[in-house]
GROMACS .gro file of C-alpha atoms in nm:
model
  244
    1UNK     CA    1  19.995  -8.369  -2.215
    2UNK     CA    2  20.304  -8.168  -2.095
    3UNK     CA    3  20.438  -7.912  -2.313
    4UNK     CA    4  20.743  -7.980  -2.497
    5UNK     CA    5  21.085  -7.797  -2.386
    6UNK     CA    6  21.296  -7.606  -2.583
    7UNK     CA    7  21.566  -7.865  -2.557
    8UNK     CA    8  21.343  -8.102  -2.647
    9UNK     CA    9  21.196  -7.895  -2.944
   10UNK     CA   10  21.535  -7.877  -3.013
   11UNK     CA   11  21.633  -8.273  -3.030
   12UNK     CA   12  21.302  -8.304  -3.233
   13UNK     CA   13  21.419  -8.067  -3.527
   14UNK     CA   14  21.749  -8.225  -3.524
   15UNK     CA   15  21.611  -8.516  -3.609
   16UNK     CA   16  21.355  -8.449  -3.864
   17UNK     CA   17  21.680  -8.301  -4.072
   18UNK     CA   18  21.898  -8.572  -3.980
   19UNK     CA   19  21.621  -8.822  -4.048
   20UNK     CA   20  21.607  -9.186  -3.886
   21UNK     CA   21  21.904  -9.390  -3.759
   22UNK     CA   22  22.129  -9.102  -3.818
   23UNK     CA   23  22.116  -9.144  -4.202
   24UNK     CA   24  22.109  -9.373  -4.493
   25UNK     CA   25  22.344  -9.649  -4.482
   26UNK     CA   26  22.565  -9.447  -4.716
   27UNK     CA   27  22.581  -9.167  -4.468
   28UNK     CA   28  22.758  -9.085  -4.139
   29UNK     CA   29  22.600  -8.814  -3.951
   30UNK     CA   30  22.860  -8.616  -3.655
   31UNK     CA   31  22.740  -8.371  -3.402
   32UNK     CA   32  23.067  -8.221  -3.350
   33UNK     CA   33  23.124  -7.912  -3.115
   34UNK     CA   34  23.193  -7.556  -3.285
   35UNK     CA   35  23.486  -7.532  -3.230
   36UNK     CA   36  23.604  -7.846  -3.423
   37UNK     CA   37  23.460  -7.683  -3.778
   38UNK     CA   38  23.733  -7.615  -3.994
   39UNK     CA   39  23.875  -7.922  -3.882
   40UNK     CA   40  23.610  -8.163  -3.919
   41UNK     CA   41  23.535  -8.007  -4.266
   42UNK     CA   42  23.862  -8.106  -4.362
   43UNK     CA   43  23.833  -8.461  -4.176
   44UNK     CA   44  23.483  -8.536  -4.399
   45UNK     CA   45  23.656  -8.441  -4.705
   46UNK     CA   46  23.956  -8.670  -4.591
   47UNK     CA   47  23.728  -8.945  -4.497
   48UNK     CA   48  23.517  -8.901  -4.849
   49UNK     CA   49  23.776  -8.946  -5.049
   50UNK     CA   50  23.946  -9.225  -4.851
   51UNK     CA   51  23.554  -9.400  -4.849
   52UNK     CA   52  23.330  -9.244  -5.183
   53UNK     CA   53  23.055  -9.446  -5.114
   54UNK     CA   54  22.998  -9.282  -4.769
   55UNK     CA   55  22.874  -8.893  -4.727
   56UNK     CA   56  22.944  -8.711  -4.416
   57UNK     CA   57  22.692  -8.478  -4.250
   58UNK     CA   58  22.829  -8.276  -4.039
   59UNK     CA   59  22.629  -8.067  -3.744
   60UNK     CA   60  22.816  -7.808  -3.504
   61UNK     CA   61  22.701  -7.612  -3.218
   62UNK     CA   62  22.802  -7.578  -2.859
   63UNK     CA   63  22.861  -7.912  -2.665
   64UNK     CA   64  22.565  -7.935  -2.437
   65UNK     CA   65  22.336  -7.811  -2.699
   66UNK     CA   66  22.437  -8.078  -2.910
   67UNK     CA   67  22.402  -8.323  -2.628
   68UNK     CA   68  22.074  -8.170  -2.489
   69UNK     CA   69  21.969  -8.299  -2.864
   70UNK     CA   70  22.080  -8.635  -2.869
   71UNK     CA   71  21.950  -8.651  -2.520
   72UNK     CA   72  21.596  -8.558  -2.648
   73UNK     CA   73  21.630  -8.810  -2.938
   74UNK     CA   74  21.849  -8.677  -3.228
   75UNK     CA   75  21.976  -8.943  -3.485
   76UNK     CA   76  22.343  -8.851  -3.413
   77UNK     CA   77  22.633  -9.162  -3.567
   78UNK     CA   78  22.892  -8.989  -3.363
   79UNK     CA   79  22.944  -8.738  -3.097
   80UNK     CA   80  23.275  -8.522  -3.029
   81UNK     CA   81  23.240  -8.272  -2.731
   82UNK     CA   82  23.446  -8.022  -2.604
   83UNK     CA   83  23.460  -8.177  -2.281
   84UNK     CA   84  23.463  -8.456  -2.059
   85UNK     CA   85  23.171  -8.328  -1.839
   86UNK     CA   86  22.929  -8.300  -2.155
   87UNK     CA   87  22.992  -8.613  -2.305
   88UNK     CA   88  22.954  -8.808  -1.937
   89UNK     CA   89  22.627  -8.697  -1.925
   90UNK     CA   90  22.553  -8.846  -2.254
   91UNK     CA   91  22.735  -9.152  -2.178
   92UNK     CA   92  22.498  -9.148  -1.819
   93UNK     CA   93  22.233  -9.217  -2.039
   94UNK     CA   94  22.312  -9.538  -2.172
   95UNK     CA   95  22.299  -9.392  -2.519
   96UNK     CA   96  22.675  -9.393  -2.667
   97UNK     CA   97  22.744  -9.761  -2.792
   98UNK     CA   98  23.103  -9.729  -2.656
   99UNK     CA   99  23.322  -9.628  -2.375
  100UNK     CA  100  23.381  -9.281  -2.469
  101UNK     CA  101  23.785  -9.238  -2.599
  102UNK     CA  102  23.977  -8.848  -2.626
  103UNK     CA  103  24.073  -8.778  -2.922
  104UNK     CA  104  24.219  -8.433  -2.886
  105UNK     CA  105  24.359  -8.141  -2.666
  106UNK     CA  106  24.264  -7.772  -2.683
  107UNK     CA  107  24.377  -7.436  -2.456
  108UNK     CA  108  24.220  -7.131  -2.354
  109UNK     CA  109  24.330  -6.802  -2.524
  110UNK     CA  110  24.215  -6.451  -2.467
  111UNK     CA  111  24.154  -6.240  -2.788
  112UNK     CA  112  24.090  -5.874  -2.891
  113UNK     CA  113  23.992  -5.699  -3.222
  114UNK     CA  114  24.315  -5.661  -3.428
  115UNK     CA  115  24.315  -5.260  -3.328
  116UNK     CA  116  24.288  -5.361  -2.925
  117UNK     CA  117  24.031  -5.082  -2.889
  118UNK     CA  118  23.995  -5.153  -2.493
  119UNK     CA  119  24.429  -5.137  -2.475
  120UNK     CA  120  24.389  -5.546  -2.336
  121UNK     CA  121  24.774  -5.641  -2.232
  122UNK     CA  122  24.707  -5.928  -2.036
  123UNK     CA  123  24.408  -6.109  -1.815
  124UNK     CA  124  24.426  -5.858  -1.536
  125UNK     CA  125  24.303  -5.596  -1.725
  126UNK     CA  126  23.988  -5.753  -1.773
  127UNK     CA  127  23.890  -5.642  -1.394
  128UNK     CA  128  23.798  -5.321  -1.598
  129UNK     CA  129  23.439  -5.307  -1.574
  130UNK     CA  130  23.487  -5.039  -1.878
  131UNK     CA  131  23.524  -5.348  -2.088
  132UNK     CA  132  23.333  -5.552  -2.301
  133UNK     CA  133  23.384  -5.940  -2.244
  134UNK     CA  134  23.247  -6.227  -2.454
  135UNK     CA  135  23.274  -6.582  -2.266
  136UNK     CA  136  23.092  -6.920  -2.350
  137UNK     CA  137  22.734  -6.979  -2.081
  138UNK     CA  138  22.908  -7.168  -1.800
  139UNK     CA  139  22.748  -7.503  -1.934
  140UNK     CA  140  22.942  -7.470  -2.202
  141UNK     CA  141  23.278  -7.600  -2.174
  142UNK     CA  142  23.463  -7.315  -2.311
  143UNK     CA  143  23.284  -7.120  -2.026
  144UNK     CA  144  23.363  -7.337  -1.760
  145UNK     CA  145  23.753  -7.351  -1.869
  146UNK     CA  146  23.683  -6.969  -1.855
  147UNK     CA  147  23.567  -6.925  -1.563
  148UNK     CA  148  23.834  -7.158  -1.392
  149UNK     CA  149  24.125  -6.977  -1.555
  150UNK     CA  150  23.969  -6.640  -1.413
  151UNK     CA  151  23.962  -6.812  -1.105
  152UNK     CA  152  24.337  -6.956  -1.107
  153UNK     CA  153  24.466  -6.590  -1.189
  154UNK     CA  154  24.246  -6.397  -0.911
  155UNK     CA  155  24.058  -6.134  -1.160
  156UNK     CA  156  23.734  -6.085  -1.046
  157UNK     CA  157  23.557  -6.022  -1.398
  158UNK     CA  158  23.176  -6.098  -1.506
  159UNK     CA  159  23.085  -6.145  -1.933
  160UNK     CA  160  22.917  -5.885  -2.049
  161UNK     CA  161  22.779  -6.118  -2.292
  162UNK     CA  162  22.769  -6.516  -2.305
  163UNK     CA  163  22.688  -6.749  -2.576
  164UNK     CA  164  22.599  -7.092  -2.600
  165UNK     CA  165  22.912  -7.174  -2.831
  166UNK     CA  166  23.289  -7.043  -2.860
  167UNK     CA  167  23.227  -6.944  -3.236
  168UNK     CA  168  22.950  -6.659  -3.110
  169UNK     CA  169  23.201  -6.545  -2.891
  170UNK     CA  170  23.456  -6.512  -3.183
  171UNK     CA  171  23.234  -6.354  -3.349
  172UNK     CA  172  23.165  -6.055  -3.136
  173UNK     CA  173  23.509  -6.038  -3.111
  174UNK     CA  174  23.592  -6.030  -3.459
  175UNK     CA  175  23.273  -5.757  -3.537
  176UNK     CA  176  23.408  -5.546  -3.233
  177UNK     CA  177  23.087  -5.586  -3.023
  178UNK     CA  178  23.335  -5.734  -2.772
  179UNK     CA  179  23.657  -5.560  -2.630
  180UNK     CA  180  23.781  -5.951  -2.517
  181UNK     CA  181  23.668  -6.281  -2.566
  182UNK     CA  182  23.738  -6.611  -2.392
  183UNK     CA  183  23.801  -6.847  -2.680
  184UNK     CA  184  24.015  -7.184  -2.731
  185UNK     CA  185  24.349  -7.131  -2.969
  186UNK     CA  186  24.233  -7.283  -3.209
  187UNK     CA  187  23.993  -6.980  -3.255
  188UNK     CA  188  24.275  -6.755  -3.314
  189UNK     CA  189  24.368  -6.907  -3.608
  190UNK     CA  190  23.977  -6.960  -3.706
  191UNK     CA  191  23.942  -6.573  -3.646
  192UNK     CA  192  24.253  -6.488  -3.898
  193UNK     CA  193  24.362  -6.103  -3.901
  194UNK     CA  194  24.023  -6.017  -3.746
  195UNK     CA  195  24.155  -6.107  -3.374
  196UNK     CA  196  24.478  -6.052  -3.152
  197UNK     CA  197  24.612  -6.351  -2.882
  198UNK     CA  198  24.698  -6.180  -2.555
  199UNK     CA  199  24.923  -6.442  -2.356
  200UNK     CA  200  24.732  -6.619  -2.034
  201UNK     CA  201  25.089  -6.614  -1.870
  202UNK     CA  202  25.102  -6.893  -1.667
  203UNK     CA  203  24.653  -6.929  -1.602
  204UNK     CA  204  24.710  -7.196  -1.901
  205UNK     CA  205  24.434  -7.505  -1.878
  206UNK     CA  206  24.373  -7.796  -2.133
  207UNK     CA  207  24.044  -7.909  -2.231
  208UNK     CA  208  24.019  -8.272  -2.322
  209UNK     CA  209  23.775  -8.370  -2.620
  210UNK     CA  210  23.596  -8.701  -2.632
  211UNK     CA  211  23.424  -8.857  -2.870
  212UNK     CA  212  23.223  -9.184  -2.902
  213UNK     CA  213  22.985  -9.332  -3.141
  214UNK     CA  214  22.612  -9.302  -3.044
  215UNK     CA  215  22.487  -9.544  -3.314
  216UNK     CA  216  22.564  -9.922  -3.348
  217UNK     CA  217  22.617  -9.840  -3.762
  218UNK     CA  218  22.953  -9.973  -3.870
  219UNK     CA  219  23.008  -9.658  -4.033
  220UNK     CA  220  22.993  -9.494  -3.676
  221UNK     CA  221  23.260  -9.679  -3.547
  222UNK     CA  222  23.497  -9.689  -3.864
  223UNK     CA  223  23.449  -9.327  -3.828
  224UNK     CA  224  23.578  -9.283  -3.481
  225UNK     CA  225  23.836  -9.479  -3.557
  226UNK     CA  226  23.957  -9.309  -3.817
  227UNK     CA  227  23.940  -9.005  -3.613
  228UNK     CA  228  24.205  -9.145  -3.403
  229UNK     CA  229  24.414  -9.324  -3.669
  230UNK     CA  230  24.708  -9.143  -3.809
  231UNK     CA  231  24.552  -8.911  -4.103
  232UNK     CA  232  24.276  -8.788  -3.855
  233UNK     CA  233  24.551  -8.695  -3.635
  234UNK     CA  234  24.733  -8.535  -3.860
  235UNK     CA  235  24.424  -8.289  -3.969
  236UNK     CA  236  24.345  -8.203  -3.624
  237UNK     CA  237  24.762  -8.076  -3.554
  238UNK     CA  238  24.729  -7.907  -3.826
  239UNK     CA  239  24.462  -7.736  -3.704
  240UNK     CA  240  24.616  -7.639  -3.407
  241UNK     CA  241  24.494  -7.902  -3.155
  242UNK     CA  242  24.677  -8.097  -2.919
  243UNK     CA  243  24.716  -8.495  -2.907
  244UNK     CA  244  24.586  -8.652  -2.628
   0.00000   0.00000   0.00000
């Protein structure tokens, strides 16, 4: 017998605390990427209230983590990624029950510890090899939309550091193990008076997040759709994210 990976390891924990079909039939279970937590907190509450019989379990980490675990068998109801890319690859698989739809827009933004200890003014000046950069692993889609921004501009700058979701990356920003970090805007706000925004100038790029039901629970779809409906909408602007 072969060895198990570490993704699949991975998929195989994920499900033992997710349990079997994704949940009770009283339960909707999300594998959302990281950088949709404080808004899909706020969407579960939303979707409680508006439906008490129904509890929301909520699981975040960076996209293709998240798919690498529904890939290896994970119980997921519904999938949001933080990109197209990562959710094809699911869809490749025959295992969403629906043509994934976007349901939201989000940017690229550089931020710095609120002091600006490495004097960051704009994305040039991260060509300093004196600095500290945090970026998403390039098979994350914050990481990719990093590295094609760095691209667009001409600044020839490699991480220091890369982690496998944005909110690691915020993180070391925020505890000043990072002079910069490659982050989406929403992150600004997520990182309150811990972080600075230093403009992009014109290097601006979208990333388009899917989302699409992976189980053929009724709950799973009602959920999507309400995640496109006008209330879900709302949640996500006021989190700072885009409309599709």
């Amino acid at each position: 017998m072969r060895p198990l990976s570490l993704g699949v390891l991975a998929g195989v924990l994920a499900w033992l605390v997710t349990g079997c079909g994704g949940g009770g039939e009283n339960t909707v279970t999300v594998y959302a990427a990281a950088s949709l937590s404080e808004a899909f907190e706020d969407l579960a509450d939303e979707y409680e209230a508006a439906n008490p019989d129904v509890d929301v379990r909520l699981n975040f980490a960076g996209s293709a983590r998240l798919a690498s675990q529904i890939s290896a068998g994970a119980r997921a109801d519904v999938f949001a990624s933080a990109n197209g890319a990562t959710m094809n690859r699911v869809a490749a698989e025959g295992i969403t029950v629906a043509p994934p739809v976007v349901f939201a827009r989000n940017r690229l933004a550089l931020v710095v510890p609120v002091d600006n200890p490495g004097n960051v003014a704009e994305l040039t000046d991260l060509s300093d090899d004196s600095l500290v950069l945090a970026a998403c692993a390039p098979e994350v889609p914050c990481g990719a939309l990093a590295r094609a921004v760095l691209n667009d501009a001409g600044v020839e700058a490699e991480p220091d550091t890369e982690e496998t979701s944005v909110r690691a990356v915020l993180t070391k920003v925020t505890l000043s193990e990072a002079d910069a970090g490659l982050v989406y805007a929403t992150d600004v706000a997520a990182g309150g008076g811990k972080v600075a925004s230093v403009p992009l100038g014109p290097q601006i790029r979208f990333n388009d997040y899917p989302v699409a039901a992976i189980s053929d629970r009724a709950v799973a779809a009602d959920f999507v759709d309400f995640l496109l409906g006008p209330n879900g909408q709302g949640i996500l602007w006021h989190h700072g994210f885009d409309s599709p």
